[in-house]
GROMACS .gro file of N, CA and C in nm:
model
  375
    1MET      N    1  11.262  11.664  13.031
    1MET     CA    2  11.268  11.520  12.997
    1MET      C    3  11.407  11.493  12.928
    2SER      N    4  11.457  11.591  12.848
    2SER     CA    5  11.583  11.560  12.779
    2SER      C    6  11.701  11.538  12.878
    3ILE      N    7  11.695  11.621  12.993
    3ILE     CA    8  11.794  11.604  13.087
    3ILE      C    9  11.787  11.463  13.155
    4LEU      N   10  11.671  11.428  13.179
    4LEU     CA   11  11.646  11.292  13.239
    4LEU      C   12  11.689  11.183  13.142
    5SER      N   13  11.647  11.184  13.014
    5SER     CA   14  11.690  11.107  12.919
    5SER      C   15  11.844  11.089  12.911
    6SER      N   16  11.918  11.205  12.913
    6SER     CA   17  12.063  11.203  12.919
    6SER      C   18  12.121  11.130  13.030
    7LEU      N   19  12.060  11.160  13.145
    7LEU     CA   20  12.109  11.097  13.280
    7LEU      C   21  12.091  10.946  13.264
    8LEU      N   22  11.983  10.912  13.200
    8LEU     CA   23  11.953  10.766  13.187
    8LEU      C   24  12.035  10.687  13.083
    9GLY      N   25  12.107  10.774  13.006
    9GLY     CA   26  12.182  10.707  12.901
    9GLY      C   27  12.126  10.686  12.761
   10ASN      N   28  12.017  10.761  12.742
   10ASN     CA   29  11.941  10.751  12.608
   10ASN      C   30  12.013  10.834  12.508
   11ALA      N   31  12.005  10.788  12.383
   11ALA     CA   32  12.066  10.833  12.270
   11ALA      C   33  11.976  10.936  12.202
   12GLY      N   34  12.036  11.049  12.142
   12GLY     CA   35  11.956  11.137  12.063
   12GLY      C   36  12.040  11.159  11.932
   13ALA      N   37  11.974  11.190  11.823
   13ALA     CA   38  12.031  11.206  11.700
   13ALA      C   39  12.114  11.328  11.689
   14ILE      N   40  12.222  11.323  11.605
   14ILE     CA   41  12.311  11.436  11.584
   14ILE      C   42  12.320  11.471  11.433
   15GLU      N   43  12.327  11.590  11.402
   15GLU     CA   44  12.328  11.641  11.266
   15GLU      C   45  12.458  11.594  11.205
   16LYS      N   46  12.444  11.552  11.075
   16LYS     CA   47  12.562  11.492  11.005
   16LYS      C   48  12.675  11.601  10.991
   17GLU      N   49  12.642  11.728  10.973
   17GLU     CA   50  12.745  11.831  10.959
   17GLU      C   51  12.837  11.848  11.083
   18LYS      N   52  12.767  11.837  11.193
   18LYS     CA   53  12.839  11.849  11.336
   18LYS      C   54  12.927  11.724  11.347
   19LEU      N   55  12.886  11.603  11.302
   19LEU     CA   56  12.964  11.480  11.311
   19LEU      C   57  13.078  11.502  11.208
   20GLN      N   58  13.061  11.548  11.088
   20GLN     CA   59  13.170  11.556  10.995
   20GLN      C   60  13.272  11.653  11.053
   21GLU      N   61  13.232  11.766  11.112
   21GLU     CA   62  13.320  11.859  11.163
   21GLU      C   63  13.408  11.806  11.271
   22LYS      N   64  13.347  11.727  11.366
   22LYS     CA   65  13.420  11.687  11.477
   22LYS      C   66  13.501  11.559  11.457
   23TYR      N   67  13.446  11.472  11.370
   23TYR     CA   68  13.500  11.327  11.354
   23TYR      C   69  13.548  11.310  11.213
   24GLY      N   70  13.550  11.400  11.112
   24GLY     CA   71  13.591  11.388  10.983
   24GLY      C   72  13.739  11.333  10.967
   25GLN      N   73  13.827  11.355  11.057
   25GLN     CA   74  13.954  11.309  11.048
   25GLN      C   75  13.970  11.149  11.059
   26LEU      N   76  13.863  11.087  11.111
   26LEU     CA   77  13.855  10.950  11.126
   26LEU      C   78  13.820  10.874  11.002
   27LEU      N   79  13.770  10.945  10.906
   27LEU     CA   80  13.714  10.878  10.776
   27LEU      C   81  13.814  10.868  10.675
   28ILE      N   82  13.793  10.752  10.588
   28ILE     CA   83  13.879  10.743  10.459
   28ILE      C   84  13.819  10.820  10.354
   29SER      N   85  13.890  10.846  10.248
   29SER     CA   86  13.850  10.940  10.136
   29SER      C   87  13.702  10.899  10.088
   30SER      N   88  13.665  10.764  10.070
   30SER     CA   89  13.537  10.735  10.014
   30SER      C   90  13.430  10.703  10.113
   31GLU      N   91  13.462  10.746  10.238
   31GLU     CA   92  13.363  10.725  10.346
   31GLU      C   93  13.284  10.843  10.361
   32GLU      N   94  13.148  10.807  10.396
   32GLU     CA   95  13.053  10.934  10.424
   32GLU      C   96  12.972  10.895  10.543
   33ILE      N   97  12.952  10.992  10.632
   33ILE     CA   98  12.864  10.971  10.753
   33ILE      C   99  12.718  10.962  10.708
   34GLU      N  100  12.647  10.866  10.752
   34GLU     CA  101  12.500  10.840  10.721
   34GLU      C  102  12.416  10.888  10.840
   35ALA      N  103  12.460  10.864  10.957
   35ALA     CA  104  12.379  10.913  11.082
   35ALA      C  105  12.460  10.895  11.206
   36GLY      N  106  12.437  10.966  11.320
   36GLY     CA  107  12.497  10.954  11.433
   36GLY      C  108  12.413  10.980  11.566
   37PHE      N  109  12.450  10.926  11.667
   37PHE     CA  110  12.378  10.943  11.794
   37PHE      C  111  12.468  10.969  11.914
   38LYS      N  112  12.415  11.045  12.010
   38LYS     CA  113  12.494  11.077  12.122
   38LYS      C  114  12.433  11.017  12.243
   39ILE      N  115  12.515  10.955  12.342
   39ILE     CA  116  12.463  10.907  12.459
   39ILE      C  117  12.552  10.970  12.566
   40ILE      N  118  12.503  11.075  12.637
   40ILE     CA  119  12.575  11.151  12.731
   40ILE      C  120  12.700  11.192  12.677
   41ARG      N  121  12.827  11.144  12.699
   41ARG     CA  122  12.948  11.184  12.643
   41ARG      C  123  12.991  11.110  12.520
   42ASP      N  124  12.933  10.996  12.513
   42ASP     CA  125  12.974  10.882  12.392
   42ASP      C  126  12.897  10.917  12.269
   43THR      N  127  12.952  10.874  12.160
   43THR     CA  128  12.888  10.893  12.027
   43THR      C  129  12.895  10.767  11.943
   44PHE      N  130  12.802  10.732  11.873
   44PHE     CA  131  12.821  10.630  11.764
   44PHE      C  132  12.768  10.676  11.648
   45ILE      N  133  12.846  10.638  11.530
   45ILE     CA  134  12.838  10.695  11.401
   45ILE      C  135  12.825  10.583  11.299
   46PHE      N  136  12.715  10.586  11.215
   46PHE     CA  137  12.702  10.501  11.102
   46PHE      C  138  12.758  10.571  10.971
   47THR      N  139  12.850  10.497  10.912
   47THR     CA  140  12.905  10.545  10.785
   47THR      C  141  12.864  10.450  10.683
   48ASN      N  142  12.899  10.481  10.557
   48ASN     CA  143  12.870  10.398  10.446
   48ASN      C  144  12.957  10.272  10.443
   49LYS      N  145  13.067  10.269  10.527
   49LYS     CA  146  13.162  10.160  10.537
   49LYS      C  147  13.168  10.080  10.671
   50ARG      N  148  13.133  10.145  10.791
   50ARG     CA  149  13.143  10.089  10.917
   50ARG      C  150  13.055  10.174  11.024
   51LEU      N  151  13.061  10.105  11.141
   51LEU     CA  152  13.008  10.178  11.262
   51LEU      C  153  13.115  10.202  11.329
   52ILE      N  154  13.126  10.341  11.384
   52ILE     CA  155  13.226  10.396  11.467
   52ILE      C  156  13.161  10.435  11.596
   53LEU      N  157  13.225  10.372  11.704
   53LEU     CA  158  13.184  10.397  11.845
   53LEU      C  159  13.287  10.497  11.907
   54VAL      N  160  13.250  10.602  11.960
   54VAL     CA  161  13.336  10.695  12.024
   54VAL      C  162  13.315  10.685  12.179
   55ASP      N  163  13.408  10.632  12.261
   55ASP     CA  164  13.398  10.613  12.394
   55ASP      C  165  13.482  10.714  12.466
   56VAL      N  166  13.429  10.810  12.543
   56VAL     CA  167  13.489  10.919  12.607
   56VAL      C  168  13.514  10.847  12.745
   57GLN      N  169  13.644  10.852  12.792
   57GLN     CA  170  13.685  10.800  12.907
   57GLN      C  171  13.729  10.886  13.011
   58GLY      N  172  13.713  10.841  13.138
   58GLY     CA  173  13.768  10.916  13.246
   58GLY      C  174  13.686  11.041  13.291
   59LEU      N  175  13.716  11.098  13.400
   59LEU     CA  176  13.639  11.220  13.454
   59LEU      C  177  13.648  11.339  13.370
   60THR      N  178  13.770  11.355  13.315
   60THR     CA  179  13.797  11.477  13.234
   60THR      C  180  13.764  11.463  13.077
   61GLY      N  181  13.746  11.333  13.033
   61GLY     CA  182  13.708  11.305  12.900
   61GLY      C  183  13.829  11.332  12.804
   62SER      N  184  13.948  11.333  12.868
   62SER     CA  185  14.066  11.360  12.774
   62SER      C  186  14.105  11.240  12.699
   63LYS      N  187  14.073  11.120  12.757
   63LYS     CA  188  14.109  10.992  12.681
   63LYS      C  189  13.990  10.941  12.609
   64ILE      N  190  14.008  10.922  12.475
   64ILE     CA  191  13.885  10.868  12.392
   64ILE      C  192  13.942  10.754  12.311
   65GLU      N  193  13.846  10.652  12.303
   65GLU     CA  194  13.862  10.526  12.225
   65GLU      C  195  13.777  10.544  12.111
   66TYR      N  196  13.829  10.506  11.999
   66TYR     CA  197  13.750  10.513  11.871
   66TYR      C  198  13.747  10.356  11.821
   67PHE      N  199  13.624  10.299  11.837
   67PHE     CA  200  13.612  10.141  11.800
   67PHE      C  201  13.537  10.134  11.678
   68SER      N  202  13.587  10.077  11.574
   68SER     CA  203  13.542  10.052  11.445
   68SER      C  204  13.484   9.902  11.429
   69VAL      N  205  13.361   9.901  11.375
   69VAL     CA  206  13.294   9.774  11.348
   69VAL      C  207  13.267   9.774  11.203
   70LEU      N  208  13.328   9.678  11.136
   70LEU     CA  209  13.284   9.654  10.993
   70LEU      C  210  13.153   9.597  10.989
   71TYR      N  211  13.070   9.640  10.887
   71TYR     CA  212  12.927   9.587  10.884
   71TYR      C  213  12.930   9.444  10.854
   72LYS      N  214  13.043   9.390  10.785
   72LYS     CA  215  13.032   9.245  10.755
   72LYS      C  216  13.062   9.156  10.866
   73SER      N  217  13.110   9.217  10.982
   73SER     CA  218  13.139   9.148  11.108
   73SER      C  219  13.022   9.140  11.198
   74ILE      N  220  12.909   9.213  11.161
   74ILE     CA  221  12.785   9.215  11.241
   74ILE      C  222  12.703   9.090  11.196
   75THR      N  223  12.691   8.994  11.290
   75THR     CA  224  12.609   8.875  11.248
   75THR      C  225  12.455   8.887  11.274
   76ARG      N  226  12.415   8.971  11.367
   76ARG     CA  227  12.265   8.989  11.385
   76ARG      C  228  12.249   9.108  11.470
   77PHE      N  229  12.128   9.163  11.473
   77PHE     CA  230  12.091   9.276  11.558
   77PHE      C  231  11.949   9.266  11.591
   78SER      N  232  11.910   9.331  11.689
   78SER     CA  233  11.768   9.348  11.730
   78SER      C  234  11.735   9.488  11.770
   79VAL      N  235  11.609   9.530  11.758
   79VAL     CA  236  11.557   9.649  11.806
   79VAL      C  237  11.432   9.619  11.903
   80GLU      N  238  11.423   9.702  11.995
   80GLU     CA  239  11.309   9.695  12.072
   80GLU      C  240  11.250   9.832  12.092
   81THR      N  241  11.121   9.845  12.054
   81THR     CA  242  11.054   9.971  12.043
   81THR      C  243  11.015  10.010  12.182
   82ALA      N  244  10.997  10.152  12.197
   82ALA     CA  245  10.954  10.209  12.323
   82ALA      C  246  10.810  10.171  12.343
   83GLY      N  247  10.772  10.160  12.472
   83GLY     CA  248  10.634  10.130  12.507
   83GLY      C  249  10.573  10.249  12.579
   84SER      N  250  10.455  10.227  12.627
   84SER     CA  251  10.374  10.336  12.705
   84SER      C  252  10.450  10.369  12.829
   85PHE      N  253  10.505  10.269  12.911
   85PHE     CA  254  10.576  10.295  13.030
   85PHE      C  255  10.719  10.288  13.022
   86ASP      N  256  10.782  10.224  12.927
   86ASP     CA  257  10.910  10.220  12.894
   86ASP      C  258  10.939  10.323  12.783
   87LEU      N  259  11.012  10.432  12.833
   87LEU     CA  260  11.026  10.549  12.748
   87LEU      C  261  11.133  10.544  12.644
   88ASP      N  262  11.199  10.429  12.627
   88ASP     CA  263  11.315  10.430  12.531
   88ASP      C  264  11.307  10.303  12.455
   89ALA      N  265  11.382  10.314  12.334
   89ALA     CA  266  11.391  10.200  12.254
   89ALA      C  267  11.537  10.147  12.265
   90GLU      N  268  11.574  10.025  12.222
   90GLU     CA  269  11.701   9.966  12.242
   90GLU      C  270  11.750   9.897  12.119
   91LEU      N  271  11.883   9.903  12.084
   91LEU     CA  272  11.934   9.846  11.982
   91LEU      C  273  12.047   9.751  12.031
   92LYS      N  274  12.055   9.627  11.980
   92LYS     CA  275  12.147   9.539  12.031
   92LYS      C  276  12.218   9.486  11.904
   93ILE      N  277  12.355   9.480  11.897
   93ILE     CA  278  12.428   9.431  11.794
   93ILE      C  279  12.524   9.316  11.832
   94TRP      N  280  12.525   9.207  11.757
   94TRP     CA  281  12.615   9.097  11.791
   94TRP      C  282  12.723   9.093  11.674
   95ILE      N  283  12.839   9.083  11.727
   95ILE     CA  284  12.965   9.069  11.635
   95ILE      C  285  13.019   8.933  11.629
   96SER      N  286  13.053   8.893  11.511
   96SER     CA  287  13.097   8.763  11.481
   96SER      C  288  13.174   8.690  11.598
   97GLY      N  289  13.119   8.573  11.643
   97GLY     CA  290  13.186   8.503  11.741
   97GLY      C  291  13.159   8.523  11.880
   98GLU      N  292  13.058   8.622  11.903
   98GLU     CA  293  13.015   8.662  12.038
   98GLU      C  294  12.866   8.591  12.055
   99GLN      N  295  12.852   8.540  12.180
   99GLN     CA  296  12.727   8.489  12.226
   99GLN      C  297  12.631   8.587  12.276
  100THR      N  298  12.684   8.692  12.330
  100THR     CA  299  12.596   8.797  12.385
  100THR      C  300  12.617   8.925  12.304
  101PRO      N  301  12.528   9.022  12.300
  101PRO     CA  302  12.544   9.144  12.225
  101PRO      C  303  12.666   9.217  12.261
  102SER      N  304  12.742   9.247  12.160
  102SER     CA  305  12.869   9.324  12.185
  102SER      C  306  12.842   9.477  12.203
  103ILE      N  307  12.727   9.519  12.148
  103ILE     CA  308  12.696   9.660  12.160
  103ILE      C  309  12.542   9.664  12.187
  104SER      N  310  12.513   9.745  12.291
  104SER     CA  311  12.367   9.769  12.337
  104SER      C  312  12.364   9.917  12.359
  105LYS      N  313  12.260   9.976  12.284
  105LYS     CA  314  12.231  10.124  12.303
  105LYS      C  315  12.098  10.159  12.322
  106ARG      N  316  12.056  10.248  12.412
  106ARG     CA  317  11.914  10.287  12.428
  106ARG      C  318  11.898  10.430  12.361
  107PHE      N  319  11.782  10.449  12.312
  107PHE     CA  320  11.740  10.559  12.226
  107PHE      C  321  11.618  10.621  12.288
  108ASN      N  322  11.625  10.761  12.299
  108ASN     CA  323  11.488  10.815  12.347
  108ASN      C  324  11.390  10.828  12.231
  109LYS      N  325  11.275  10.866  12.275
  109LYS     CA  326  11.171  10.879  12.163
  109LYS      C  327  11.194  10.966  12.052
  110LYS      N  328  11.281  11.048  12.064
  110LYS     CA  329  11.311  11.157  11.945
  110LYS      C  330  11.372  11.086  11.826
  111VAL      N  331  11.444  10.955  11.858
  111VAL     CA  332  11.492  10.888  11.747
  111VAL      C  333  11.397  10.773  11.707
  112ASP      N  334  11.384  10.768  11.571
  112ASP     CA  335  11.300  10.666  11.505
  112ASP      C  336  11.376  10.549  11.496
  113ILE      N  337  11.352  10.448  11.583
  113ILE     CA  338  11.441  10.320  11.594
  113ILE      C  339  11.414  10.246  11.451
  114TYR      N  340  11.308  10.259  11.387
  114TYR     CA  341  11.280  10.198  11.264
  114TYR      C  342  11.388  10.244  11.162
  115GLU      N  343  11.419  10.375  11.166
  115GLU     CA  344  11.515  10.422  11.069
  115GLU      C  345  11.657  10.378  11.104
  116VAL      N  346  11.686  10.362  11.226
  116VAL     CA  347  11.816  10.306  11.268
  116VAL      C  348  11.831  10.159  11.232
  117GLN      N  349  11.719  10.077  11.245
  117GLN     CA  350  11.706   9.935  11.198
  117GLN      C  351  11.729   9.934  11.049
  118LYS      N  352  11.659  10.024  10.975
  118LYS     CA  353  11.658  10.018  10.830
  118LYS      C  354  11.810  10.059  10.781
  119LEU      N  355  11.867  10.148  10.843
  119LEU     CA  356  12.010  10.185  10.810
  119LEU      C  357  12.110  10.068  10.821
  120LEU      N  358  12.093  10.005  10.953
  120LEU     CA  359  12.177   9.886  10.980
  120LEU      C  360  12.145   9.770  10.884
  121ALA      N  361  12.019   9.751  10.860
  121ALA     CA  362  11.996   9.650  10.767
  121ALA      C  363  12.054   9.667  10.629
  122GLU      N  364  12.036   9.787  10.575
  122GLU     CA  365  12.098   9.817  10.442
  122GLU      C  366  12.240   9.777  10.432
  123TYR      N  367  12.323   9.790  10.541
  123TYR     CA  368  12.456   9.772  10.530
  123TYR      C  369  12.492   9.626  10.571
  124THR      N  370  12.413   9.556  10.648
  124THR     CA  371  12.458   9.430  10.691
  124THR      C  372  12.380   9.310  10.615
  125LEU      N  373  12.277   9.339  10.542
  125LEU     CA  374  12.200   9.225  10.468
  125LEU      C  375  12.246   9.213  10.337
   0.00000   0.00000   0.00000
């Protein structure tokens, strides 16, 4: 099932220590990683200061874009829980000035979408 979830683009949680080891150079001195999720090759990281989206590009994955979103620029967000037949939950984030969600990510059932929502709410409300 995890292979199928990965192929479908669903996110799974990543340990903070692994994120710190791999992406620690992106952080400022007072910044700490709160949580992170992986979707096939891409990663998104919640810190105490911002949301960092890591977009691996190209066939070889040698080109990487690091996109930072300050929590104060997030105007709204929504979560959709997984159902009986729909095996994934979804997070949508709107950034200031955007009419449609700027960020949309799917999570497999291993991720507690309520915890993701709570973390986002703590930094945006």
